[in-house]
mmCIF file with all atom_site columns, C-alpha atoms in Angstrom:
data_model
loop_
_atom_site.group_PDB
_atom_site.id
_atom_site.type_symbol
_atom_site.label_atom_id
_atom_site.label_alt_id
_atom_site.label_comp_id
_atom_site.label_asym_id
_atom_site.label_entity_id
_atom_site.label_seq_id
_atom_site.pdbx_PDB_ins_code
_atom_site.Cartn_x
_atom_site.Cartn_y
_atom_site.Cartn_z
_atom_site.occupancy
_atom_site.B_iso_or_equiv
_atom_site.pdbx_formal_charge
_atom_site.auth_seq_id
_atom_site.auth_comp_id
_atom_site.auth_asym_id
_atom_site.auth_atom_id
_atom_site.pdbx_PDB_model_num
ATOM 1   C CA . MET A 1 1   ? -4.775  -9.062  12.151  1.00 0.00 ? 4   MET A CA 1
ATOM 2   C CA . GLN A 1 2   ? -2.475  -8.348  15.092  1.00 0.00 ? 5   GLN A CA 1
ATOM 3   C CA . LYS A 1 3   ? 0.686   -10.289 15.819  1.00 0.00 ? 6   LYS A CA 1
ATOM 4   C CA . VAL A 1 4   ? 3.244   -9.710  18.520  1.00 0.00 ? 7   VAL A CA 1
ATOM 5   C CA . PHE A 1 5   ? 6.950   -9.815  17.734  1.00 0.00 ? 8   PHE A CA 1
ATOM 6   C CA . GLU A 1 6   ? 9.735   -9.692  20.256  1.00 0.00 ? 9   GLU A CA 1
ATOM 7   C CA . ASP A 1 7   ? 12.122  -6.821  19.668  1.00 0.00 ? 10  ASP A CA 1
ATOM 8   C CA . GLN A 1 8   ? 15.014  -6.751  22.139  1.00 0.00 ? 11  GLN A CA 1
ATOM 9   C CA . GLY A 1 9   ? 12.866  -8.251  24.859  1.00 0.00 ? 12  GLY A CA 1
ATOM 10  C CA . LEU A 1 10  ? 9.885   -5.940  24.273  1.00 0.00 ? 13  LEU A CA 1
ATOM 11  C CA . ASN A 1 11  ? 6.537   -7.140  22.992  1.00 0.00 ? 14  ASN A CA 1
ATOM 12  C CA . ILE A 1 12  ? 5.570   -4.757  20.195  1.00 0.00 ? 15  ILE A CA 1
ATOM 13  C CA . PRO A 1 13  ? 2.289   -5.409  18.369  1.00 0.00 ? 16  PRO A CA 1
ATOM 14  C CA . LYS A 1 14  ? 2.599   -5.178  14.596  1.00 0.00 ? 17  LYS A CA 1
ATOM 15  C CA . GLU A 1 15  ? -0.212  -5.431  12.134  1.00 0.00 ? 18  GLU A CA 1
ATOM 16  C CA . ILE A 1 16  ? 0.400   -8.034  9.456   1.00 0.00 ? 19  ILE A CA 1
ATOM 17  C CA . PHE A 1 17  ? -1.008  -7.763  5.949   1.00 0.00 ? 20  PHE A CA 1
ATOM 18  C CA . VAL A 1 18  ? -2.229  -11.182 4.839   1.00 0.00 ? 21  VAL A CA 1
ATOM 19  C CA . LEU A 1 19  ? -3.375  -12.065 1.332   1.00 0.00 ? 22  LEU A CA 1
ATOM 20  C CA . GLU A 1 20  ? -4.214  -15.624 0.441   1.00 0.00 ? 23  GLU A CA 1
ATOM 21  C CA . ASN A 1 21  ? -5.760  -16.807 -2.792  1.00 0.00 ? 24  ASN A CA 1
ATOM 22  C CA . ASN A 1 22  ? -5.411  -19.982 -4.853  1.00 0.00 ? 25  ASN A CA 1
ATOM 23  C CA . LYS A 1 23  ? -2.056  -18.837 -6.294  1.00 0.00 ? 26  LYS A CA 1
ATOM 24  C CA . THR A 1 24  ? -0.588  -16.580 -3.596  1.00 0.00 ? 27  THR A CA 1
ATOM 25  C CA . LYS A 1 25  ? 0.088   -16.477 0.117   1.00 0.00 ? 28  LYS A CA 1
ATOM 26  C CA . ILE A 1 26  ? 1.622   -13.233 1.398   1.00 0.00 ? 29  ILE A CA 1
ATOM 27  C CA . ARG A 1 27  ? 2.324   -12.166 4.978   1.00 0.00 ? 30  ARG A CA 1
ATOM 28  C CA . ILE A 1 28  ? 4.159   -8.889  5.524   1.00 0.00 ? 31  ILE A CA 1
ATOM 29  C CA . PRO A 1 29  ? 4.115   -6.181  8.215   1.00 0.00 ? 32  PRO A CA 1
ATOM 30  C CA . LEU A 1 30  ? 1.709   -3.452  7.122   1.00 0.00 ? 33  LEU A CA 1
ATOM 31  C CA . GLU A 1 31  ? 4.157   -0.726  8.143   1.00 0.00 ? 34  GLU A CA 1
ATOM 32  C CA . ASP A 1 32  ? 6.654   -1.974  5.511   1.00 0.00 ? 35  ASP A CA 1
ATOM 33  C CA . ILE A 1 33  ? 4.187   -1.658  2.612   1.00 0.00 ? 36  ILE A CA 1
ATOM 34  C CA . LEU A 1 34  ? 4.429   1.478   0.465   1.00 0.00 ? 37  LEU A CA 1
ATOM 35  C CA . TYR A 1 35  ? 2.012   0.584   -2.334  1.00 0.00 ? 38  TYR A CA 1
ATOM 36  C CA . PHE A 1 36  ? 0.560   -2.027  -4.662  1.00 0.00 ? 39  PHE A CA 1
ATOM 37  C CA . GLU A 1 37  ? 0.640   -1.509  -8.422  1.00 0.00 ? 40  GLU A CA 1
ATOM 38  C CA . THR A 1 38  ? -1.043  -3.358  -11.262 1.00 0.00 ? 41  THR A CA 1
ATOM 39  C CA . ALA A 1 39  ? 1.851   -4.864  -13.204 1.00 0.00 ? 42  ALA A CA 1
ATOM 40  C CA . GLU A 1 40  ? 0.165   -6.870  -15.946 1.00 0.00 ? 43  GLU A CA 1
ATOM 41  C CA . SER A 1 41  ? -2.900  -9.010  -16.451 1.00 0.00 ? 44  SER A CA 1
ATOM 42  C CA . HIS A 1 42  ? -3.800  -10.693 -13.138 1.00 0.00 ? 45  HIS A CA 1
ATOM 43  C CA . ARG A 1 43  ? -0.453  -9.721  -11.553 1.00 0.00 ? 46  ARG A CA 1
ATOM 44  C CA . LEU A 1 44  ? 0.392   -7.090  -8.974  1.00 0.00 ? 47  LEU A CA 1
ATOM 45  C CA . LYS A 1 45  ? 3.633   -5.548  -7.834  1.00 0.00 ? 48  LYS A CA 1
ATOM 46  C CA . LEU A 1 46  ? 4.062   -4.962  -4.103  1.00 0.00 ? 49  LEU A CA 1
ATOM 47  C CA . ILE A 1 47  ? 6.522   -2.177  -3.290  1.00 0.00 ? 50  ILE A CA 1
ATOM 48  C CA . THR A 1 48  ? 7.915   -2.222  0.255   1.00 0.00 ? 51  THR A CA 1
ATOM 49  C CA . LYS A 1 49  ? 10.548  -0.238  2.121   1.00 0.00 ? 52  LYS A CA 1
ATOM 50  C CA . THR A 1 50  ? 13.071  -2.963  1.375   1.00 0.00 ? 53  THR A CA 1
ATOM 51  C CA . GLY A 1 51  ? 12.186  -4.146  -2.128  1.00 0.00 ? 54  GLY A CA 1
ATOM 52  C CA . GLN A 1 52  ? 9.443   -5.370  -4.395  1.00 0.00 ? 55  GLN A CA 1
ATOM 53  C CA . ARG A 1 53  ? 7.561   -8.556  -5.123  1.00 0.00 ? 56  ARG A CA 1
ATOM 54  C CA . HIS A 1 54  ? 5.298   -9.713  -7.955  1.00 0.00 ? 57  HIS A CA 1
ATOM 55  C CA . PHE A 1 55  ? 2.340   -11.970 -7.320  1.00 0.00 ? 58  PHE A CA 1
ATOM 56  C CA . TYR A 1 56  ? -0.951  -13.069 -8.806  1.00 0.00 ? 59  TYR A CA 1
ATOM 57  C CA . GLY A 1 57  ? -4.010  -11.211 -7.584  1.00 0.00 ? 60  GLY A CA 1
ATOM 58  C CA . SER A 1 58  ? -6.132  -8.140  -8.136  1.00 0.00 ? 61  SER A CA 1
ATOM 59  C CA . ILE A 1 59  ? -6.422  -4.683  -6.600  1.00 0.00 ? 62  ILE A CA 1
ATOM 60  C CA . LYS A 1 60  ? -9.925  -5.638  -5.495  1.00 0.00 ? 63  LYS A CA 1
ATOM 61  C CA . GLU A 1 61  ? -8.640  -8.685  -3.575  1.00 0.00 ? 64  GLU A CA 1
ATOM 62  C CA . VAL A 1 62  ? -6.015  -6.574  -1.817  1.00 0.00 ? 65  VAL A CA 1
ATOM 63  C CA . MET A 1 63  ? -8.595  -3.929  -0.896  1.00 0.00 ? 66  MET A CA 1
ATOM 64  C CA . GLN A 1 64  ? -10.811 -6.607  0.641   1.00 0.00 ? 67  GLN A CA 1
ATOM 65  C CA . ALA A 1 65  ? -7.858  -8.026  2.591   1.00 0.00 ? 68  ALA A CA 1
ATOM 66  C CA . ASN A 1 66  ? -7.062  -4.701  4.241   1.00 0.00 ? 69  ASN A CA 1
ATOM 67  C CA . GLN A 1 67  ? -9.301  -1.659  4.554   1.00 0.00 ? 70  GLN A CA 1
ATOM 68  C CA . LYS A 1 68  ? -6.407  0.571   5.684   1.00 0.00 ? 71  LYS A CA 1
ATOM 69  C CA . LEU A 1 69  ? -5.015  0.835   2.169   1.00 0.00 ? 72  LEU A CA 1
ATOM 70  C CA . PHE A 1 70  ? -6.269  3.691   -0.015  1.00 0.00 ? 73  PHE A CA 1
ATOM 71  C CA . ARG A 1 71  ? -7.039  3.446   -3.713  1.00 0.00 ? 74  ARG A CA 1
ATOM 72  C CA . CYS A 1 72  ? -5.540  6.582   -5.252  1.00 0.00 ? 75  CYS A CA 1
ATOM 73  C CA . HIS A 1 73  ? -5.702  5.455   -8.893  1.00 0.00 ? 76  HIS A CA 1
ATOM 74  C CA . LYS A 1 74  ? -7.253  2.568   -10.785 1.00 0.00 ? 77  LYS A CA 1
ATOM 75  C CA . SER A 1 75  ? -3.835  0.867   -10.769 1.00 0.00 ? 78  SER A CA 1
ATOM 76  C CA . TYR A 1 76  ? -2.524  1.823   -7.310  1.00 0.00 ? 79  TYR A CA 1
ATOM 77  C CA . LEU A 1 77  ? -3.302  1.125   -3.652  1.00 0.00 ? 80  LEU A CA 1
ATOM 78  C CA . ILE A 1 78  ? -1.200  3.052   -1.151  1.00 0.00 ? 81  ILE A CA 1
ATOM 79  C CA . ASN A 1 79  ? -0.395  2.804   2.527   1.00 0.00 ? 82  ASN A CA 1
ATOM 80  C CA . LEU A 1 80  ? -1.360  6.221   3.939   1.00 0.00 ? 83  LEU A CA 1
ATOM 81  C CA . ASN A 1 81  ? 1.017   5.853   6.887   1.00 0.00 ? 84  ASN A CA 1
ATOM 82  C CA . ASN A 1 82  ? 4.093   5.882   4.644   1.00 0.00 ? 85  ASN A CA 1
ATOM 83  C CA . ILE A 1 83  ? 3.301   8.966   2.545   1.00 0.00 ? 86  ILE A CA 1
ATOM 84  C CA . VAL A 1 84  ? 5.871   11.753  2.759   1.00 0.00 ? 87  VAL A CA 1
ATOM 85  C CA . ARG A 1 85  ? 4.376   14.268  0.324   1.00 0.00 ? 88  ARG A CA 1
ATOM 86  C CA . LEU A 1 86  ? 1.506   14.797  -2.101  1.00 0.00 ? 89  LEU A CA 1
ATOM 87  C CA . ASP A 1 87  ? 2.195   16.810  -5.249  1.00 0.00 ? 90  ASP A CA 1
ATOM 88  C CA . LYS A 1 88  ? -1.264  17.865  -6.363  1.00 0.00 ? 91  LYS A CA 1
ATOM 89  C CA . LYS A 1 89  ? -0.030  19.665  -9.486  1.00 0.00 ? 92  LYS A CA 1
ATOM 90  C CA . GLU A 1 90  ? 1.886   16.659  -10.831 1.00 0.00 ? 93  GLU A CA 1
ATOM 91  C CA . GLY A 1 91  ? -0.617  14.112  -9.498  1.00 0.00 ? 94  GLY A CA 1
ATOM 92  C CA . LEU A 1 92  ? 1.996   12.157  -7.568  1.00 0.00 ? 95  LEU A CA 1
ATOM 93  C CA . VAL A 1 93  ? 2.320   10.861  -4.033  1.00 0.00 ? 96  VAL A CA 1
ATOM 94  C CA . TYR A 1 94  ? 5.846   10.383  -2.641  1.00 0.00 ? 97  TYR A CA 1
ATOM 95  C CA . PHE A 1 95  ? 7.219   7.900   -0.129  1.00 0.00 ? 98  PHE A CA 1
ATOM 96  C CA . ASP A 1 96  ? 10.467  7.830   1.848   1.00 0.00 ? 99  ASP A CA 1
ATOM 97  C CA . ASP A 1 97  ? 13.300  6.915   -0.500  1.00 0.00 ? 100 ASP A CA 1
ATOM 98  C CA . GLY A 1 98  ? 11.970  8.933   -3.462  1.00 0.00 ? 101 GLY A CA 1
ATOM 99  C CA . LYS A 1 99  ? 9.525   6.285   -4.653  1.00 0.00 ? 102 LYS A CA 1
ATOM 100 C CA . ALA A 1 100 ? 6.314   7.727   -6.081  1.00 0.00 ? 103 ALA A CA 1
ATOM 101 C CA . CYS A 1 101 ? 3.068   6.687   -7.685  1.00 0.00 ? 104 CYS A CA 1
ATOM 102 C CA . TYR A 1 102 ? 0.250   8.394   -9.529  1.00 0.00 ? 105 TYR A CA 1
ATOM 103 C CA . VAL A 1 103 ? -2.868  9.851   -7.954  1.00 0.00 ? 106 VAL A CA 1
ATOM 104 C CA . SER A 1 104 ? -5.992  10.331  -10.058 1.00 0.00 ? 107 SER A CA 1
ATOM 105 C CA . ARG A 1 105 ? -7.543  13.795  -9.946  1.00 0.00 ? 108 ARG A CA 1
ATOM 106 C CA . LYS A 1 106 ? -10.786 12.294  -8.703  1.00 0.00 ? 109 LYS A CA 1
ATOM 107 C CA . TYR A 1 107 ? -9.037  10.852  -5.619  1.00 0.00 ? 110 TYR A CA 1
ATOM 108 C CA . ILE A 1 108 ? -6.851  13.850  -4.649  1.00 0.00 ? 111 ILE A CA 1
ATOM 109 C CA . LYS A 1 109 ? -9.459  15.575  -2.484  1.00 0.00 ? 112 LYS A CA 1
ATOM 110 C CA . ASP A 1 110 ? -10.255 12.408  -0.538  1.00 0.00 ? 113 ASP A CA 1
ATOM 111 C CA . LEU A 1 111 ? -6.558  11.590  -0.180  1.00 0.00 ? 114 LEU A CA 1
ATOM 112 C CA . ARG A 1 112 ? -5.755  15.041  1.225   1.00 0.00 ? 115 ARG A CA 1
ATOM 113 C CA . SER A 1 113 ? -8.600  14.662  3.708   1.00 0.00 ? 116 SER A CA 1
ATOM 114 C CA . LYS A 1 114 ? -7.359  11.261  4.864   1.00 0.00 ? 117 LYS A CA 1
ATOM 115 C CA . MET A 1 115 ? -3.793  12.577  5.174   1.00 0.00 ? 118 MET A CA 1
ATOM 116 C CA . GLU A 1 116 ? -5.004  15.451  7.361   1.00 0.00 ? 119 GLU A CA 1
ATOM 117 C CA . ASN A 1 117 ? -6.905  13.017  9.601   1.00 0.00 ? 120 ASN A CA 1
ATOM 118 C CA . LEU A 1 118 ? -3.720  10.984  10.145  1.00 0.00 ? 121 LEU A CA 1
ATOM 119 C CA . LYS A 1 119 ? -1.791  13.987  11.468  1.00 0.00 ? 122 LYS A CA 1
#
C-alpha cells in the first residue's frame, strides 16, 4: 500500500505496513520496521528503528500482509532493506543500532541471495 506524506513541502511516497485482525490494527512505515519476533503464544514483538511493540497475531498473518518481509527463522521475519550485516558463522543478521536476530542455517543461502539482489 502506498501513501504520500508531506516532508518539508515535498511529496515523498512511503510504503505503509498494515496488519489488521480481530485483535490488532497496526499501521507503520515499512522502512522503520527491522523485524518481527514470536514473543509468546499468539503474540508477536515488532522491533522498529525507534522502539518495540507487542501485539496479537502470527508470523503467517504478517507474511500474508506484506510479501517484502523475509522469514529467516521459524520465529523471525526481517525487513531486508534494513540489514547491515549477515554473520553466517554465528547465524545472526544485524541491523543499524546493534540489534540482531537469528537466521536458520536452512535460510542463510536464500537470504544471502536476496541481499545481493538488493545491492
